[in-house]
CSV table of C-alpha atoms in Angstrom, one decimal:
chain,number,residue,atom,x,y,z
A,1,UNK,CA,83.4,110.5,115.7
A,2,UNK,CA,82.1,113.9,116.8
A,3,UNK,CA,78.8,113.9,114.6
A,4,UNK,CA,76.6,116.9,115.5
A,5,UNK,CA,77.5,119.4,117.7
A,6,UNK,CA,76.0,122.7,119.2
A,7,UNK,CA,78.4,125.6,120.7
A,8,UNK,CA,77.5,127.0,123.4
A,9,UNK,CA,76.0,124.5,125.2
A,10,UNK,CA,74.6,127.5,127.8
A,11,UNK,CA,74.4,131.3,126.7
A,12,UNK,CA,72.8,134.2,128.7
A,13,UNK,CA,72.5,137.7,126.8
A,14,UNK,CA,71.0,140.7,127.7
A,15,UNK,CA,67.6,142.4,125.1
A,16,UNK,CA,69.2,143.3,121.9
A,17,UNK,CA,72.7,142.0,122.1
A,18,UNK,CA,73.6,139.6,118.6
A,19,UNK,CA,74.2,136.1,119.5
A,20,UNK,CA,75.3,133.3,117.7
A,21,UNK,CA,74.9,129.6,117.8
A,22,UNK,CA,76.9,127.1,116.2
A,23,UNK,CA,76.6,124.4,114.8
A,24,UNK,CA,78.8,121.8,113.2
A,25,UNK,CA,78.3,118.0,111.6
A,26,UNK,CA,81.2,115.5,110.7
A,27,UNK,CA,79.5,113.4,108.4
A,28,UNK,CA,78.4,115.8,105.1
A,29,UNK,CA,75.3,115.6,105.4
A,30,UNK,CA,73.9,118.2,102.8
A,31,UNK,CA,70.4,119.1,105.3
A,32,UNK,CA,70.8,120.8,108.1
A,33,UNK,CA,68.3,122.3,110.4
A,34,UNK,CA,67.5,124.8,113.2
A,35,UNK,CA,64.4,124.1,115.8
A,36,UNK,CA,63.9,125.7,118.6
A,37,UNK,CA,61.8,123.6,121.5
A,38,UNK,CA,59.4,125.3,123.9
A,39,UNK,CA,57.1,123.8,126.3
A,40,UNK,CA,53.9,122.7,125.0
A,41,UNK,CA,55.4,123.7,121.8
A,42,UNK,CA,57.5,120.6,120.8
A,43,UNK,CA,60.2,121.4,118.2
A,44,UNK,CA,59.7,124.4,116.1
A,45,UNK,CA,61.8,124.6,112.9
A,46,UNK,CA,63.4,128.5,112.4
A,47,UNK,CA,65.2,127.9,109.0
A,48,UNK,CA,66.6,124.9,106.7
A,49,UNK,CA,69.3,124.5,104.5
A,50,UNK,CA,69.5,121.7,101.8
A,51,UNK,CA,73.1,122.8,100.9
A,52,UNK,CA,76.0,125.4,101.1
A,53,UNK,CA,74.5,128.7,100.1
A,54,UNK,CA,70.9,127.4,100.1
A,55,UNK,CA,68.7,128.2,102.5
A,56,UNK,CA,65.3,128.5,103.5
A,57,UNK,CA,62.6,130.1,106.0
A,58,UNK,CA,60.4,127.3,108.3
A,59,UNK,CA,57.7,128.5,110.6
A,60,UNK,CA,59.5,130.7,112.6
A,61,UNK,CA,61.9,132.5,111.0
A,62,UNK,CA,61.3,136.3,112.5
A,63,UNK,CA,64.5,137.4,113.7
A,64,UNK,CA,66.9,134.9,113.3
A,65,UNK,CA,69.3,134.9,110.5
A,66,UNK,CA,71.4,132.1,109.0
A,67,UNK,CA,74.1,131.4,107.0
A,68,UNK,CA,76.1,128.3,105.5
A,69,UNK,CA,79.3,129.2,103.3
A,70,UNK,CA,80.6,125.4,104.4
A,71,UNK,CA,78.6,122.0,104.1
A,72,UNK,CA,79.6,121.2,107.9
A,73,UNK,CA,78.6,124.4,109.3
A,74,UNK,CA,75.2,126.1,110.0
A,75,UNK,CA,75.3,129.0,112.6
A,76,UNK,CA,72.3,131.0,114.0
A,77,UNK,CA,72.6,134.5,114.8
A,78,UNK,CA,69.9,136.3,116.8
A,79,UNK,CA,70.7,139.9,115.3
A,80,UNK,CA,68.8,141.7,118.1
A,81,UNK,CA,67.9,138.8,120.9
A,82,UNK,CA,64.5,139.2,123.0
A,83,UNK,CA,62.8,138.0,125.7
A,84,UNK,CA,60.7,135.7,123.5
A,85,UNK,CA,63.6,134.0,121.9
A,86,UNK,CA,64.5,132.2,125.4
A,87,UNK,CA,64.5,128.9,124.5
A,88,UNK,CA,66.7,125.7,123.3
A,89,UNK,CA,67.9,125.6,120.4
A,90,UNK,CA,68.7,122.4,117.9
A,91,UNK,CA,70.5,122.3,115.2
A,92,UNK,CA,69.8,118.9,113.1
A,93,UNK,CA,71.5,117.2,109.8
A,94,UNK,CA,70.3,115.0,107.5
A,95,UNK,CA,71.2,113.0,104.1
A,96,UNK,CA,70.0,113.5,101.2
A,97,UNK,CA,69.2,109.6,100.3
A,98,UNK,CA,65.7,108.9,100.8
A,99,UNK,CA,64.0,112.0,100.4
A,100,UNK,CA,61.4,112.5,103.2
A,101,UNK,CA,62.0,109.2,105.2
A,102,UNK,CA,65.8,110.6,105.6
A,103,UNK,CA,66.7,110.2,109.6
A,104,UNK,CA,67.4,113.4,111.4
A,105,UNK,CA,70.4,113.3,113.6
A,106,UNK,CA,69.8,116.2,116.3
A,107,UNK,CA,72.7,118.1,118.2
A,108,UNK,CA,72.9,117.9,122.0
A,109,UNK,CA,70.9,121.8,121.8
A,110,UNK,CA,71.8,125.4,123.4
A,111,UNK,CA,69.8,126.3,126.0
A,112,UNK,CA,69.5,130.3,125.6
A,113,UNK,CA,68.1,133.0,128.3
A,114,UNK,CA,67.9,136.3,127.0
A,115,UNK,CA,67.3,138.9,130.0
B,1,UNK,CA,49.1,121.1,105.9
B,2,UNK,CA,50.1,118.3,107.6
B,3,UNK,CA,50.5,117.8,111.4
B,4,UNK,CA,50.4,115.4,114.5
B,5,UNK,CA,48.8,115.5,117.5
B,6,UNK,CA,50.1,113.7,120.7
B,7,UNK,CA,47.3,112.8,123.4
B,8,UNK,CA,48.5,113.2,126.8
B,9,UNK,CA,51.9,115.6,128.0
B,10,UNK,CA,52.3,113.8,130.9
B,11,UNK,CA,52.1,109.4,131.2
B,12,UNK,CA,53.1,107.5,134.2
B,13,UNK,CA,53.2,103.9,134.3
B,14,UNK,CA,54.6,101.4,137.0
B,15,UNK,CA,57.5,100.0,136.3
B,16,UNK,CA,57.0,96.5,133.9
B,17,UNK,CA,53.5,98.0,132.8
B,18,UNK,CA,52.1,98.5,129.1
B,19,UNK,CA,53.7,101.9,127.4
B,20,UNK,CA,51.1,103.6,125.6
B,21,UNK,CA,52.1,107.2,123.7
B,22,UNK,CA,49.4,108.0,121.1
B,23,UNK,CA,49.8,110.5,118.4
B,24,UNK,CA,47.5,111.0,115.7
B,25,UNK,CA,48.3,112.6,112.4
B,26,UNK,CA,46.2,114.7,109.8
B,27,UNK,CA,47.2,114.1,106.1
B,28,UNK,CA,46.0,114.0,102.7
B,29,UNK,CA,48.5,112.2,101.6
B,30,UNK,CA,50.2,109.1,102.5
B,31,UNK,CA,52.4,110.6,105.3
B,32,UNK,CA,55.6,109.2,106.8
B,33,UNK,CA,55.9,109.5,110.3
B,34,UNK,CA,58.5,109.3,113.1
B,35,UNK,CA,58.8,108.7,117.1
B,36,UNK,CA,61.8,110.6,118.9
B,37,UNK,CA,63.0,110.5,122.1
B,38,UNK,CA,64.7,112.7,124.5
B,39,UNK,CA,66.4,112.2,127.3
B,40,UNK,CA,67.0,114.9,130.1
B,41,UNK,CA,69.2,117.8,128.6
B,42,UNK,CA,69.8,115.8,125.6
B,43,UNK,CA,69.0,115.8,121.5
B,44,UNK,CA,66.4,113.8,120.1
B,45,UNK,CA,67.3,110.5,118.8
B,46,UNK,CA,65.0,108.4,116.5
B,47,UNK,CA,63.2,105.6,118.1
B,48,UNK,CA,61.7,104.1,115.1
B,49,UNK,CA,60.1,105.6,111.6
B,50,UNK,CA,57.3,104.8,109.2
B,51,UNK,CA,57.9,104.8,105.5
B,52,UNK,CA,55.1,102.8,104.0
B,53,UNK,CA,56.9,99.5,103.9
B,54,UNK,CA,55.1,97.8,106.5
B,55,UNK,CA,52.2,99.1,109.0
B,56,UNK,CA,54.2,97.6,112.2
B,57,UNK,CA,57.3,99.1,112.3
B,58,UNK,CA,59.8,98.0,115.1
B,59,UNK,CA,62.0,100.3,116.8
B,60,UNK,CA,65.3,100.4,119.2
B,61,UNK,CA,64.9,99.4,123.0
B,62,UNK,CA,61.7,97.7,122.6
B,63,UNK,CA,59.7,100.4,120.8
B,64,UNK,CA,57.3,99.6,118.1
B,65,UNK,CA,54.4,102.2,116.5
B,66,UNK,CA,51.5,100.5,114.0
B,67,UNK,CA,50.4,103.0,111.6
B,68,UNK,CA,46.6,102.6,111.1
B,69,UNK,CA,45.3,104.5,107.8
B,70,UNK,CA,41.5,104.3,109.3
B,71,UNK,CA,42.1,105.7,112.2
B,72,UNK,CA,44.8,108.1,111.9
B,73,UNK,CA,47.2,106.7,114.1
B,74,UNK,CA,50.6,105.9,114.9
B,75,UNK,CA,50.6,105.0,118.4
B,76,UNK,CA,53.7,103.9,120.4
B,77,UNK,CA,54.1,100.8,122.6
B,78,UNK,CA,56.3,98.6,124.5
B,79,UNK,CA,54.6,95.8,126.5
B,80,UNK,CA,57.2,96.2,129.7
B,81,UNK,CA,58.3,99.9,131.0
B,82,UNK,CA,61.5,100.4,132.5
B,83,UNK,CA,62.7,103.2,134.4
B,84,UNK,CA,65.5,103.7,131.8
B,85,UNK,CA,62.6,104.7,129.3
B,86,UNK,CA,61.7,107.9,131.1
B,87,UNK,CA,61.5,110.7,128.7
B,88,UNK,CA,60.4,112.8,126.4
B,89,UNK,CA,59.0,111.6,123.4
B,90,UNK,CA,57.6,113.8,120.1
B,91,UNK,CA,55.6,112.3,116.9
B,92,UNK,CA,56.2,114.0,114.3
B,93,UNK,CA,55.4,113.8,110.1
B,94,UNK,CA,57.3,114.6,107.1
B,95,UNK,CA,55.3,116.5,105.1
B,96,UNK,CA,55.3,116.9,101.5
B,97,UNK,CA,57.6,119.4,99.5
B,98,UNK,CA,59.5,119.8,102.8
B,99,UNK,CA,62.6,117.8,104.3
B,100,UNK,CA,62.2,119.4,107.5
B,101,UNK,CA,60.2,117.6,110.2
B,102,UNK,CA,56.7,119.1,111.9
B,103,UNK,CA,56.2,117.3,115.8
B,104,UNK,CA,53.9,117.6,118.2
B,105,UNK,CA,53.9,118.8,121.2
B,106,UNK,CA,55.8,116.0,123.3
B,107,UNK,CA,54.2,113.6,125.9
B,108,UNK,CA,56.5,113.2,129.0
B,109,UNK,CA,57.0,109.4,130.2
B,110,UNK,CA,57.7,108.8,134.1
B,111,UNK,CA,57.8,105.2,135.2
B,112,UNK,CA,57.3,104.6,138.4
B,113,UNK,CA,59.4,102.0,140.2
């Protein structure tokens, strides 16, 4: 009964250290989604994917790379981390039933500090 | 492109007072629309969703949105606030081609006891 859920819960890095964030779903949903949330900003999506091996840019994808070999798996890797990509981070999962009405079931996030 | 736009980032009501979070949305076509909520240092979790079926649309813990086509809205309501319902909560729209969602930028519920 795990659902959706984000590992680390709490990262600090240093500028230009890789980082990744996990994230894994239980329930086979074939969407999944990465947001990052900033004040004044709401949710931000970074990149999608609509199945294993395919994936897709949203509308801010500079810098983050992603990957998704298994249905139930979607890391995030910051390849070099800055000071900009401080931030929370939620990964999401969706099905594939109803098209764009589909419900969004979000992960608990990872709040990330790069110094 | 389409997008939302949530009046207000910060609401406080008294405790048993009228909730009142307004978001208005800008589409060409007809859009479906959604209300999250967040609790402190938690995900979002839907509230209540509009896909064309009916302009009222009811949602979890009291919650319900009308979407009005004339003017643009989907405002969420619930006629008594509790303190349980303080948090943050995003509109945000569907758009078209896309499964991902767009939000806006949150308003921030406090109820005062």
């Amino acid at each position: 009964d795990a659902g959706i859920t984000q590992s680390p819960r709490y990262k600090i890095t240093e500028t230009g250290r890789q980082v990744t964030l996990m994230c894994h779903q239980t329930w086979s949903h074939s969407y999944m989604f990465w947001y990052r949330q900033d004040l004044g900003h709401g949710l931000r999506l970074i990149y999608y994917s609509a199945a294993a091996d395919i994936t897709d840019k949203g509308e801010v994808p500079d810098g983050y790379v992603v990957s998704r070999s298994k249905t139930e798996n979607f890391p995030l890797t910051l390849e070099s981390a800055t000071r900009s990509q401080t931030s929370v981070y939620f990964c999401a999962s969706s099905e594939s039933t109803s098209g764009r009405t589909d419900t969004q079931y979000f992960g608990p996030g990872t709040r990330l500090t790069v110094l | 492109a389409q997008s939302v736009t949530q009046l207000g980032s910060h609401v406080s009501v008294s405790e048993g007072a009228l909730v009142l979070l307004r978001c208005n949305y800008s589409s060409s076509v007809p859009p479906y629309l959604f209300w999250y909520v967040q609790y402190p240092n938690q995900g979002l979790q839907l509230l209540l969703k509009y896909t064309s079926a009916a302009t009222l649309v009811k949602g979890i813990n009291g919650f319900e949105a009308e979407f009005k086509k004339s003017e643009t809205s989907f405002h969420l309501t619930k006629p008594s606030a509790h303190m349980s319902d303080a948090a943050e909560y995003f509109c945000a729209v569907s758009p078209t081609g896309r499964r991902a969602l767009t939000f806006g930028s949150g308003t921030r519920l406090q109820v005062q006891p």
